[in-house]
């Protein structure tokens, strides 16, 4: 409440959600904390892959019951993912469980699937195009609700296989096929056809796409929930380490290009070379947990154990709590992610943000996962 007894007006913000398999549960935790806090109005969401799934669950739940409905639907979606994952042949080995290692890369199931995906296309290895995740999303999300949601604008990205261009699906276009196209890794799944056009994972062209907010959103504040580390010290040497780093670079490349474009426009506006009223002076913010994610191997992205998803959810909740404590007052006033500083690492090491108090305490009380 304000001093005159009126309810405090919520601050609008756009949220951009990266994809990253099971690591998307971190974004679930961030959304859960933002919704619980209630001081921000999520005006629009742009999501890719797991980010698109989170966005759809958010909208569906919001239509069902506002903020609490959205929190419940996000929980239900990830719980359903974990229940389906119980039947997966990719499970941690007993010693991984003992040592608190979330990796599955040394398990027989993962090795078999990884080898298969490198030698056979999904059209040969999976001719029936079986996708358990599709069943989960279909059963948990009401896409009529998603398309009818007026409170939150949704944008979901997928990559056009034929042109290589990114397509951003508008709120009234979002269907089950769109979500599955956005999460379609071509080494594992057959391309998803929409109106006769094949699509692959949206991360190749936008992970996530920021530009839909430039013309379609009512606020200049954009909060990026980042689950793919941009920097990683040292030279990868094993095959898995090399592939992991290639994936991180690939799926962050489009985001970094957008960062550069936003930074350039901001510099021109600040210098008076572009009229402020005609160009949006985007205020970027970011929630991440790079230190924790760097300790997770790429194989953990297919680990659907409920304990792991809960760990990531709680990590996201704490990271969001830290961000709110430190940066809520900046929303609507100034950016908290300095894009100019972000690219000073082109000729030297980037400066990493120190994890907030909540994240430090959370990690200190949990057995920290170790990279295999």
mmCIF file of C-alpha atoms in Angstrom:
data_model
loop_
_atom_site.group_PDB
_atom_site.id
_atom_site.type_symbol
_atom_site.label_atom_id
_atom_site.label_comp_id
_atom_site.label_asym_id
_atom_site.label_seq_id
_atom_site.Cartn_x
_atom_site.Cartn_y
_atom_site.Cartn_z
ATOM 1 C CA UNK A 1 0.000 0.000 0.000
ATOM 2 C CA UNK A 2 1.112 3.558 -0.641
ATOM 3 C CA UNK A 3 1.049 6.331 1.932
ATOM 4 C CA UNK A 4 -2.435 7.468 0.850
ATOM 5 C CA UNK A 5 -3.872 3.994 1.322
ATOM 6 C CA UNK A 6 -3.996 3.073 -2.362
ATOM 7 C CA UNK A 7 -2.624 -0.191 -3.675
ATOM 8 C CA UNK A 8 0.851 0.218 -5.116
ATOM 9 C CA UNK A 9 0.797 0.080 -8.908
ATOM 10 C CA UNK A 10 2.672 -2.868 -10.352
ATOM 11 C CA UNK A 11 5.644 -2.256 -12.596
ATOM 12 C CA UNK A 12 5.316 -3.811 -16.060
ATOM 13 C CA UNK A 13 8.190 -5.889 -17.383
ATOM 14 C CA UNK A 14 8.850 -8.152 -20.364
ATOM 15 C CA UNK A 15 10.432 -11.527 -19.662
ATOM 16 C CA UNK A 16 12.687 -13.425 -22.078
ATOM 17 C CA UNK A 17 13.137 -17.135 -21.347
ATOM 18 C CA UNK A 18 15.982 -19.207 -22.767
ATOM 19 C CA UNK A 19 15.729 -22.864 -23.689
ATOM 20 C CA UNK A 20 17.924 -25.578 -22.224
ATOM 21 C CA UNK A 21 16.040 -28.802 -21.585
ATOM 22 C CA UNK A 22 15.614 -29.675 -17.919
ATOM 23 C CA UNK A 23 17.573 -26.557 -17.002
ATOM 24 C CA UNK A 24 14.384 -24.690 -17.894
ATOM 25 C CA UNK A 25 13.198 -25.604 -14.391
ATOM 26 C CA UNK A 26 15.431 -22.737 -13.226
ATOM 27 C CA UNK A 27 13.189 -20.374 -15.211
ATOM 28 C CA UNK A 28 10.156 -22.001 -13.589
ATOM 29 C CA UNK A 29 11.629 -21.028 -10.231
ATOM 30 C CA UNK A 30 12.263 -17.456 -11.381
ATOM 31 C CA UNK A 31 8.689 -17.073 -12.627
ATOM 32 C CA UNK A 32 7.338 -18.649 -9.455
ATOM 33 C CA UNK A 33 9.185 -16.116 -7.289
ATOM 34 C CA UNK A 34 8.170 -13.137 -9.440
ATOM 35 C CA UNK A 35 4.528 -14.207 -9.327
ATOM 36 C CA UNK A 36 4.689 -14.791 -5.579
ATOM 37 C CA UNK A 37 6.265 -11.373 -4.995
ATOM 38 C CA UNK A 38 3.530 -9.668 -6.988
ATOM 39 C CA UNK A 39 5.165 -6.267 -7.474
ATOM 40 C CA UNK A 40 5.886 -6.817 -11.163
ATOM 41 C CA UNK A 41 3.343 -7.167 -13.936
ATOM 42 C CA UNK A 42 4.571 -9.655 -16.528
ATOM 43 C CA UNK A 43 3.376 -7.845 -19.634
ATOM 44 C CA UNK A 44 4.893 -10.078 -22.307
ATOM 45 C CA UNK A 45 7.021 -13.214 -22.551
ATOM 46 C CA UNK A 46 9.298 -14.383 -25.350
ATOM 47 C CA UNK A 47 10.371 -17.994 -25.025
ATOM 48 C CA UNK A 48 12.309 -20.641 -26.887
ATOM 49 C CA UNK A 49 12.194 -24.409 -26.349
ATOM 50 C CA UNK A 50 11.796 -24.982 -22.583
ATOM 51 C CA UNK A 51 11.279 -21.228 -22.322
ATOM 52 C CA UNK A 52 8.329 -21.538 -24.683
ATOM 53 C CA UNK A 53 6.886 -24.344 -22.567
ATOM 54 C CA UNK A 54 7.190 -22.202 -19.454
ATOM 55 C CA UNK A 55 5.556 -19.286 -21.264
ATOM 56 C CA UNK A 56 2.616 -21.419 -22.399
ATOM 57 C CA UNK A 57 2.112 -22.837 -18.901
ATOM 58 C CA UNK A 58 2.260 -19.312 -17.472
ATOM 59 C CA UNK A 59 -0.472 -18.059 -19.823
ATOM 60 C CA UNK A 60 -2.668 -21.133 -19.391
ATOM 61 C CA UNK A 61 -2.434 -20.931 -15.616
ATOM 62 C CA UNK A 62 -3.061 -17.187 -15.612
ATOM 63 C CA UNK A 63 -6.342 -17.649 -17.465
ATOM 64 C CA UNK A 64 -7.327 -20.388 -15.017
ATOM 65 C CA UNK A 65 -6.584 -18.443 -11.851
ATOM 66 C CA UNK A 66 -4.334 -15.409 -12.118
ATOM 67 C CA UNK A 67 -0.899 -15.459 -10.500
ATOM 68 C CA UNK A 68 -1.660 -18.433 -8.252
ATOM 69 C CA UNK A 69 -3.128 -20.338 -11.172
ATOM 70 C CA UNK A 70 0.037 -19.673 -13.162
ATOM 71 C CA UNK A 71 2.245 -20.871 -10.311
ATOM 72 C CA UNK A 72 0.204 -24.053 -10.003
ATOM 73 C CA UNK A 73 0.251 -24.773 -13.730
ATOM 74 C CA UNK A 74 4.030 -24.326 -13.918
ATOM 75 C CA UNK A 75 4.382 -26.770 -11.022
ATOM 76 C CA UNK A 76 2.020 -29.251 -12.660
ATOM 77 C CA UNK A 77 3.868 -29.105 -15.981
ATOM 78 C CA UNK A 78 7.276 -29.840 -14.487
ATOM 79 C CA UNK A 79 5.854 -32.479 -12.165
ATOM 80 C CA UNK A 80 4.374 -34.215 -15.211
ATOM 81 C CA UNK A 81 7.769 -34.029 -16.938
ATOM 82 C CA UNK A 82 9.340 -35.768 -13.940
ATOM 83 C CA UNK A 83 6.650 -38.457 -13.805
ATOM 84 C CA UNK A 84 7.119 -39.220 -17.496
ATOM 85 C CA UNK A 85 10.890 -39.222 -16.982
ATOM 86 C CA UNK A 86 10.652 -42.098 -14.517
ATOM 87 C CA UNK A 87 10.281 -44.437 -17.498
ATOM 88 C CA UNK A 88 13.257 -43.015 -19.377
ATOM 89 C CA UNK A 89 16.242 -45.330 -19.924
ATOM 90 C CA UNK A 90 18.455 -42.348 -19.060
ATOM 91 C CA UNK A 91 18.817 -42.427 -15.272
ATOM 92 C CA UNK A 92 21.661 -41.533 -12.929
ATOM 93 C CA UNK A 93 23.931 -44.297 -11.726
ATOM 94 C CA UNK A 94 23.913 -45.112 -7.976
ATOM 95 C CA UNK A 95 27.321 -43.511 -7.427
ATOM 96 C CA UNK A 96 26.145 -40.321 -9.134
ATOM 97 C CA UNK A 97 23.254 -40.167 -6.683
ATOM 98 C CA UNK A 98 25.633 -40.824 -3.789
ATOM 99 C CA UNK A 99 28.010 -38.030 -4.799
ATOM 100 C CA UNK A 100 25.317 -35.509 -5.678
ATOM 101 C CA UNK A 101 26.275 -35.501 -9.359
ATOM 102 C CA UNK A 102 23.336 -34.614 -11.626
ATOM 103 C CA UNK A 103 25.130 -35.742 -14.796
ATOM 104 C CA UNK A 104 23.920 -38.779 -16.744
ATOM 105 C CA UNK A 105 26.611 -38.835 -19.425
ATOM 106 C CA UNK A 106 28.240 -42.032 -18.148
ATOM 107 C CA UNK A 107 25.008 -44.005 -17.932
ATOM 108 C CA UNK A 108 24.350 -46.769 -20.498
ATOM 109 C CA UNK A 109 21.065 -45.192 -21.590
ATOM 110 C CA UNK A 110 22.608 -41.802 -22.303
ATOM 111 C CA UNK A 111 25.619 -43.275 -24.103
ATOM 112 C CA UNK A 112 23.324 -45.375 -26.295
ATOM 113 C CA UNK A 113 21.051 -42.438 -27.172
ATOM 114 C CA UNK A 114 23.994 -40.107 -27.748
ATOM 115 C CA UNK A 115 25.726 -42.583 -30.057
ATOM 116 C CA UNK A 116 22.489 -43.276 -31.913
ATOM 117 C CA UNK A 117 21.835 -39.570 -32.510
ATOM 118 C CA UNK A 118 25.314 -39.151 -34.018
ATOM 119 C CA UNK A 119 25.007 -42.097 -36.404
ATOM 120 C CA UNK A 120 21.330 -42.228 -37.411
ATOM 121 C CA UNK A 121 18.879 -39.477 -38.253
ATOM 122 C CA UNK A 122 15.633 -39.364 -36.241
ATOM 123 C CA UNK A 123 13.808 -40.470 -39.388
ATOM 124 C CA UNK A 124 15.723 -43.755 -39.230
ATOM 125 C CA UNK A 125 16.141 -44.127 -35.470
ATOM 126 C CA UNK A 126 12.607 -43.003 -34.578
ATOM 127 C CA UNK A 127 10.433 -43.583 -37.667
ATOM 128 C CA UNK A 128 7.218 -43.392 -35.623
ATOM 129 C CA UNK A 129 8.323 -39.967 -34.327
ATOM 130 C CA UNK A 130 7.613 -40.868 -30.700
ATOM 131 C CA UNK A 131 8.090 -37.893 -28.392
ATOM 132 C CA UNK A 132 7.086 -38.355 -24.730
ATOM 133 C CA UNK A 133 7.431 -34.619 -24.102
ATOM 134 C CA UNK A 134 4.692 -33.915 -26.629
ATOM 135 C CA UNK A 135 2.319 -36.115 -24.639
ATOM 136 C CA UNK A 136 3.156 -34.208 -21.450
ATOM 137 C CA UNK A 137 2.611 -30.778 -22.985
ATOM 138 C CA UNK A 138 -0.611 -31.889 -24.686
ATOM 139 C CA UNK A 139 -2.045 -33.224 -21.432
ATOM 140 C CA UNK A 140 -0.972 -30.322 -19.219
ATOM 141 C CA UNK A 141 -1.536 -27.179 -21.298
ATOM 142 C CA UNK A 142 -4.850 -25.906 -22.658
ATOM 143 C CA UNK A 143 -3.863 -24.003 -25.781
ATOM 144 C CA UNK A 144 -7.274 -22.371 -26.071
ATOM 145 C CA UNK A 145 -6.392 -20.657 -22.789
ATOM 146 C CA UNK A 146 -2.931 -19.766 -24.083
ATOM 147 C CA UNK A 147 -4.312 -18.086 -27.199
ATOM 148 C CA UNK A 148 -7.066 -16.284 -25.294
ATOM 149 C CA UNK A 149 -4.773 -14.869 -22.593
ATOM 150 C CA UNK A 150 -5.025 -11.068 -22.758
ATOM 151 C CA UNK A 151 -3.012 -10.199 -19.666
ATOM 152 C CA UNK A 152 0.297 -11.590 -20.981
ATOM 153 C CA UNK A 153 1.463 -11.452 -24.599
ATOM 154 C CA UNK A 154 3.328 -14.566 -25.674
ATOM 155 C CA UNK A 155 5.944 -14.958 -28.390
ATOM 156 C CA UNK A 156 7.460 -18.362 -29.191
ATOM 157 C CA UNK A 157 10.332 -18.837 -31.645
ATOM 158 C CA UNK A 158 11.185 -21.660 -34.039
ATOM 159 C CA UNK A 159 13.686 -21.942 -36.896
ATOM 160 C CA UNK A 160 12.448 -22.399 -40.463
ATOM 161 C CA UNK A 161 14.441 -25.382 -41.766
ATOM 162 C CA UNK A 162 14.171 -24.343 -45.414
ATOM 163 C CA UNK A 163 15.179 -20.683 -45.070
ATOM 164 C CA UNK A 164 17.188 -20.742 -41.848
ATOM 165 C CA UNK A 165 15.159 -17.746 -40.686
ATOM 166 C CA UNK A 166 13.645 -17.369 -37.254
ATOM 167 C CA UNK A 167 9.869 -17.252 -37.050
ATOM 168 C CA UNK A 168 8.299 -15.674 -34.009
ATOM 169 C CA UNK A 169 4.798 -17.029 -33.511
ATOM 170 C CA UNK A 170 2.293 -14.468 -32.275
ATOM 171 C CA UNK A 171 -0.042 -15.045 -29.308
ATOM 172 C CA UNK A 172 -2.998 -16.163 -31.461
ATOM 173 C CA UNK A 173 -0.792 -18.638 -33.372
ATOM 174 C CA UNK A 174 0.570 -20.643 -30.461
ATOM 175 C CA UNK A 175 -0.397 -24.313 -30.585
ATOM 176 C CA UNK A 176 1.020 -27.618 -29.403
ATOM 177 C CA UNK A 177 2.906 -27.922 -32.702
ATOM 178 C CA UNK A 178 4.468 -24.484 -32.212
ATOM 179 C CA UNK A 179 5.775 -25.408 -28.762
ATOM 180 C CA UNK A 180 7.159 -28.701 -30.045
ATOM 181 C CA UNK A 181 8.746 -26.991 -33.055
ATOM 182 C CA UNK A 182 10.445 -24.519 -30.740
ATOM 183 C CA UNK A 183 11.935 -27.454 -28.802
ATOM 184 C CA UNK A 184 12.793 -29.664 -31.787
ATOM 185 C CA UNK A 185 16.460 -30.658 -31.677
ATOM 186 C CA UNK A 186 17.075 -32.068 -35.179
ATOM 187 C CA UNK A 187 19.511 -34.749 -34.027
ATOM 188 C CA UNK A 188 16.770 -36.272 -31.864
ATOM 189 C CA UNK A 189 13.370 -35.403 -33.334
ATOM 190 C CA UNK A 190 11.887 -35.129 -36.788
ATOM 191 C CA UNK A 191 11.160 -31.586 -37.916
ATOM 192 C CA UNK A 192 7.743 -30.284 -36.900
ATOM 193 C CA UNK A 193 5.656 -29.178 -39.862
ATOM 194 C CA UNK A 194 3.361 -26.184 -39.481
ATOM 195 C CA UNK A 195 1.267 -25.283 -42.529
ATOM 196 C CA UNK A 196 3.584 -27.419 -44.639
ATOM 197 C CA UNK A 197 6.794 -25.754 -43.433
ATOM 198 C CA UNK A 198 9.347 -27.727 -41.373
ATOM 199 C CA UNK A 199 10.717 -26.152 -38.189
ATOM 200 C CA UNK A 200 13.565 -26.912 -35.797
ATOM 201 C CA UNK A 201 14.515 -25.587 -32.378
ATOM 202 C CA UNK A 202 14.152 -21.821 -32.068
ATOM 203 C CA UNK A 203 17.477 -21.567 -30.262
ATOM 204 C CA UNK A 204 19.356 -21.537 -33.569
ATOM 205 C CA UNK A 205 17.898 -18.145 -34.454
ATOM 206 C CA UNK A 206 16.792 -16.644 -31.149
ATOM 207 C CA UNK A 207 17.427 -17.964 -27.653
ATOM 208 C CA UNK A 208 15.289 -16.135 -26.842
ATOM 209 C CA UNK A 209 14.208 -13.470 -29.329
ATOM 210 C CA UNK A 210 14.244 -9.983 -27.795
ATOM 211 C CA UNK A 211 13.073 -7.996 -30.815
ATOM 212 C CA UNK A 212 9.327 -8.833 -30.481
ATOM 213 C CA UNK A 213 9.288 -6.541 -27.453
ATOM 214 C CA UNK A 214 10.410 -3.560 -29.531
ATOM 215 C CA UNK A 215 7.034 -3.072 -31.195
ATOM 216 C CA UNK A 216 4.603 -5.317 -29.345
ATOM 217 C CA UNK A 217 5.174 -4.514 -25.666
ATOM 218 C CA UNK A 218 4.108 -1.601 -23.487
ATOM 219 C CA UNK A 219 7.321 -1.273 -21.486
ATOM 220 C CA UNK A 220 11.007 -0.841 -22.297
ATOM 221 C CA UNK A 221 12.139 -3.102 -19.437
ATOM 222 C CA UNK A 222 13.262 -6.583 -20.507
ATOM 223 C CA UNK A 223 14.272 -9.242 -17.988
ATOM 224 C CA UNK A 224 16.367 -12.046 -19.478
ATOM 225 C CA UNK A 225 16.354 -15.353 -17.615
ATOM 226 C CA UNK A 226 19.612 -16.893 -18.829
ATOM 227 C CA UNK A 227 20.397 -20.570 -18.321
ATOM 228 C CA UNK A 228 23.167 -21.013 -20.910
ATOM 229 C CA UNK A 229 26.503 -19.622 -19.676
ATOM 230 C CA UNK A 230 28.097 -17.169 -22.101
ATOM 231 C CA UNK A 231 31.635 -17.604 -20.800
ATOM 232 C CA UNK A 232 33.440 -20.709 -19.618
ATOM 233 C CA UNK A 233 37.079 -20.617 -18.584
ATOM 234 C CA UNK A 234 39.560 -23.127 -19.916
ATOM 235 C CA UNK A 235 39.811 -25.188 -23.086
ATOM 236 C CA UNK A 236 37.371 -28.095 -23.498
ATOM 237 C CA UNK A 237 39.325 -31.307 -24.069
ATOM 238 C CA UNK A 238 36.969 -34.276 -23.920
ATOM 239 C CA UNK A 239 34.429 -34.970 -26.660
ATOM 240 C CA UNK A 240 31.551 -34.177 -24.304
ATOM 241 C CA UNK A 241 33.155 -30.939 -23.116
ATOM 242 C CA UNK A 242 33.756 -29.810 -26.685
ATOM 243 C CA UNK A 243 30.200 -30.586 -27.778
ATOM 244 C CA UNK A 244 28.812 -28.851 -24.693
ATOM 245 C CA UNK A 245 30.790 -25.692 -25.413
ATOM 246 C CA UNK A 246 29.781 -25.740 -29.089
ATOM 247 C CA UNK A 247 26.133 -25.912 -28.026
ATOM 248 C CA UNK A 248 26.554 -23.026 -25.570
ATOM 249 C CA UNK A 249 28.216 -20.834 -28.187
ATOM 250 C CA UNK A 250 25.640 -21.742 -30.846
ATOM 251 C CA UNK A 251 22.612 -21.144 -28.661
ATOM 252 C CA UNK A 252 23.930 -17.848 -27.275
ATOM 253 C CA UNK A 253 25.110 -16.397 -30.608
ATOM 254 C CA UNK A 254 21.766 -14.919 -31.660
ATOM 255 C CA UNK A 255 21.209 -13.425 -28.208
ATOM 256 C CA UNK A 256 24.611 -11.744 -28.236
ATOM 257 C CA UNK A 257 23.876 -10.287 -31.672
ATOM 258 C CA UNK A 258 20.689 -8.754 -30.313
ATOM 259 C CA UNK A 259 22.602 -7.409 -27.319
ATOM 260 C CA UNK A 260 25.030 -5.680 -29.674
ATOM 261 C CA UNK A 261 22.180 -4.170 -31.691
ATOM 262 C CA UNK A 262 20.429 -2.902 -28.557
ATOM 263 C CA UNK A 263 23.680 -1.451 -27.206
ATOM 264 C CA UNK A 264 24.328 0.317 -30.529
ATOM 265 C CA UNK A 265 20.846 1.863 -30.631
ATOM 266 C CA UNK A 266 21.176 2.992 -27.010
ATOM 267 C CA UNK A 267 24.481 4.694 -27.811
ATOM 268 C CA UNK A 268 22.927 6.517 -30.777
ATOM 269 C CA UNK A 269 19.953 7.651 -28.674
ATOM 270 C CA UNK A 270 22.249 8.842 -25.881
ATOM 271 C CA UNK A 271 24.341 10.772 -28.407
ATOM 272 C CA UNK A 272 21.237 12.445 -29.834
ATOM 273 C CA UNK A 273 21.715 10.852 -33.243
ATOM 274 C CA UNK A 274 18.391 9.015 -33.042
ATOM 275 C CA UNK A 275 15.132 10.506 -31.721
ATOM 276 C CA UNK A 276 14.201 8.888 -28.423
ATOM 277 C CA UNK A 277 10.493 8.948 -29.185
ATOM 278 C CA UNK A 278 10.859 6.937 -32.379
ATOM 279 C CA UNK A 279 13.270 4.312 -31.054
ATOM 280 C CA UNK A 280 12.898 2.329 -27.852
ATOM 281 C CA UNK A 281 15.624 2.801 -25.282
ATOM 282 C CA UNK A 282 15.529 -0.759 -23.957
ATOM 283 C CA UNK A 283 16.403 -1.270 -20.296
ATOM 284 C CA UNK A 284 17.936 -4.738 -19.991
ATOM 285 C CA UNK A 285 18.000 -6.806 -16.811
ATOM 286 C CA UNK A 286 19.198 -10.363 -16.242
ATOM 287 C CA UNK A 287 18.743 -13.211 -13.788
ATOM 288 C CA UNK A 288 21.200 -16.076 -14.059
ATOM 289 C CA UNK A 289 23.162 -18.523 -11.954
ATOM 290 C CA UNK A 290 26.258 -19.000 -14.061
ATOM 291 C CA UNK A 291 28.393 -20.380 -11.244
ATOM 292 C CA UNK A 292 25.887 -23.162 -10.589
ATOM 293 C CA UNK A 293 25.214 -23.958 -14.247
ATOM 294 C CA UNK A 294 28.903 -24.191 -15.076
ATOM 295 C CA UNK A 295 29.085 -27.116 -12.669
ATOM 296 C CA UNK A 296 26.363 -28.958 -14.595
ATOM 297 C CA UNK A 297 27.300 -31.011 -17.640
ATOM 298 C CA UNK A 298 25.283 -30.842 -20.854
ATOM 299 C CA UNK A 299 23.891 -34.304 -20.159
ATOM 300 C CA UNK A 300 22.023 -32.976 -17.121
ATOM 301 C CA UNK A 301 19.701 -31.185 -19.558
ATOM 302 C CA UNK A 302 17.989 -34.555 -20.114
ATOM 303 C CA UNK A 303 17.851 -35.423 -16.416
ATOM 304 C CA UNK A 304 14.147 -35.242 -15.555
ATOM 305 C CA UNK A 305 14.356 -36.452 -11.945
ATOM 306 C CA UNK A 306 12.005 -34.542 -9.676
ATOM 307 C CA UNK A 307 14.808 -33.956 -7.159
ATOM 308 C CA UNK A 308 16.883 -32.248 -9.868
ATOM 309 C CA UNK A 309 13.970 -30.164 -11.127
ATOM 310 C CA UNK A 310 13.229 -29.084 -7.559
ATOM 311 C CA UNK A 311 16.882 -28.138 -7.096
ATOM 312 C CA UNK A 312 16.789 -25.956 -10.211
ATOM 313 C CA UNK A 313 13.425 -24.452 -9.240
ATOM 314 C CA UNK A 314 14.734 -23.479 -5.819
ATOM 315 C CA UNK A 315 17.917 -22.112 -7.378
ATOM 316 C CA UNK A 316 15.768 -19.975 -9.681
ATOM 317 C CA UNK A 317 13.580 -18.776 -6.820
ATOM 318 C CA UNK A 318 16.610 -17.673 -4.840
ATOM 319 C CA UNK A 319 18.232 -15.991 -7.844
ATOM 320 C CA UNK A 320 14.998 -14.098 -8.510
ATOM 321 C CA UNK A 321 14.787 -13.129 -4.844
ATOM 322 C CA UNK A 322 18.301 -11.708 -4.982
ATOM 323 C CA UNK A 323 17.486 -9.801 -8.152
ATOM 324 C CA UNK A 324 14.325 -8.321 -6.646
ATOM 325 C CA UNK A 325 16.191 -7.280 -3.495
ATOM 326 C CA UNK A 326 18.913 -5.547 -5.467
ATOM 327 C CA UNK A 327 17.169 -4.270 -8.577
ATOM 328 C CA UNK A 328 13.415 -3.834 -8.143
ATOM 329 C CA UNK A 329 13.729 -0.061 -7.764
ATOM 330 C CA UNK A 330 15.602 0.111 -11.079
ATOM 331 C CA UNK A 331 12.689 -1.312 -13.081
ATOM 332 C CA UNK A 332 11.151 1.509 -15.066
ATOM 333 C CA UNK A 333 14.125 3.778 -14.374
ATOM 334 C CA UNK A 334 17.430 2.305 -15.502
ATOM 335 C CA UNK A 335 18.968 -0.919 -16.848
ATOM 336 C CA UNK A 336 20.776 -3.255 -14.470
ATOM 337 C CA UNK A 337 22.574 -5.151 -17.243
ATOM 338 C CA UNK A 338 25.247 -2.967 -18.826
ATOM 339 C CA UNK A 339 25.404 -4.172 -22.422
ATOM 340 C CA UNK A 340 28.503 -2.093 -23.106
ATOM 341 C CA UNK A 341 30.276 -3.819 -20.229
ATOM 342 C CA UNK A 342 28.998 -7.176 -21.487
ATOM 343 C CA UNK A 343 31.182 -6.914 -24.577
ATOM 344 C CA UNK A 344 34.345 -5.633 -22.966
ATOM 345 C CA UNK A 345 35.433 -9.253 -22.835
ATOM 346 C CA UNK A 346 36.082 -9.389 -26.561
ATOM 347 C CA UNK A 347 39.763 -8.782 -25.849
ATOM 348 C CA UNK A 348 39.942 -9.956 -22.262
ATOM 349 C CA UNK A 349 38.031 -11.748 -19.505
ATOM 350 C CA UNK A 350 34.471 -10.718 -18.751
ATOM 351 C CA UNK A 351 33.634 -9.548 -15.267
ATOM 352 C CA UNK A 352 31.210 -11.961 -13.616
ATOM 353 C CA UNK A 353 28.505 -10.861 -11.223
ATOM 354 C CA UNK A 354 28.884 -12.226 -7.707
ATOM 355 C CA UNK A 355 25.969 -14.513 -6.764
ATOM 356 C CA UNK A 356 23.505 -12.869 -4.398
ATOM 357 C CA UNK A 357 23.094 -13.704 -0.726
ATOM 358 C CA UNK A 358 20.114 -16.013 -1.218
ATOM 359 C CA UNK A 359 21.871 -18.060 -3.920
ATOM 360 C CA UNK A 360 25.078 -18.315 -1.878
ATOM 361 C CA UNK A 361 23.173 -19.525 1.170
ATOM 362 C CA UNK A 362 21.117 -21.956 -0.900
ATOM 363 C CA UNK A 363 24.183 -23.503 -2.532
ATOM 364 C CA UNK A 364 25.962 -23.668 0.821
ATOM 365 C CA UNK A 365 23.162 -25.755 2.310
ATOM 366 C CA UNK A 366 22.915 -28.152 -0.611
ATOM 367 C CA UNK A 367 25.419 -30.696 -1.827
ATOM 368 C CA UNK A 368 26.801 -28.897 -4.851
ATOM 369 C CA UNK A 369 26.499 -30.960 -8.055
ATOM 370 C CA UNK A 370 29.842 -31.896 -9.521
ATOM 371 C CA UNK A 371 30.577 -32.066 -13.217
ATOM 372 C CA UNK A 372 31.318 -35.607 -14.289
#
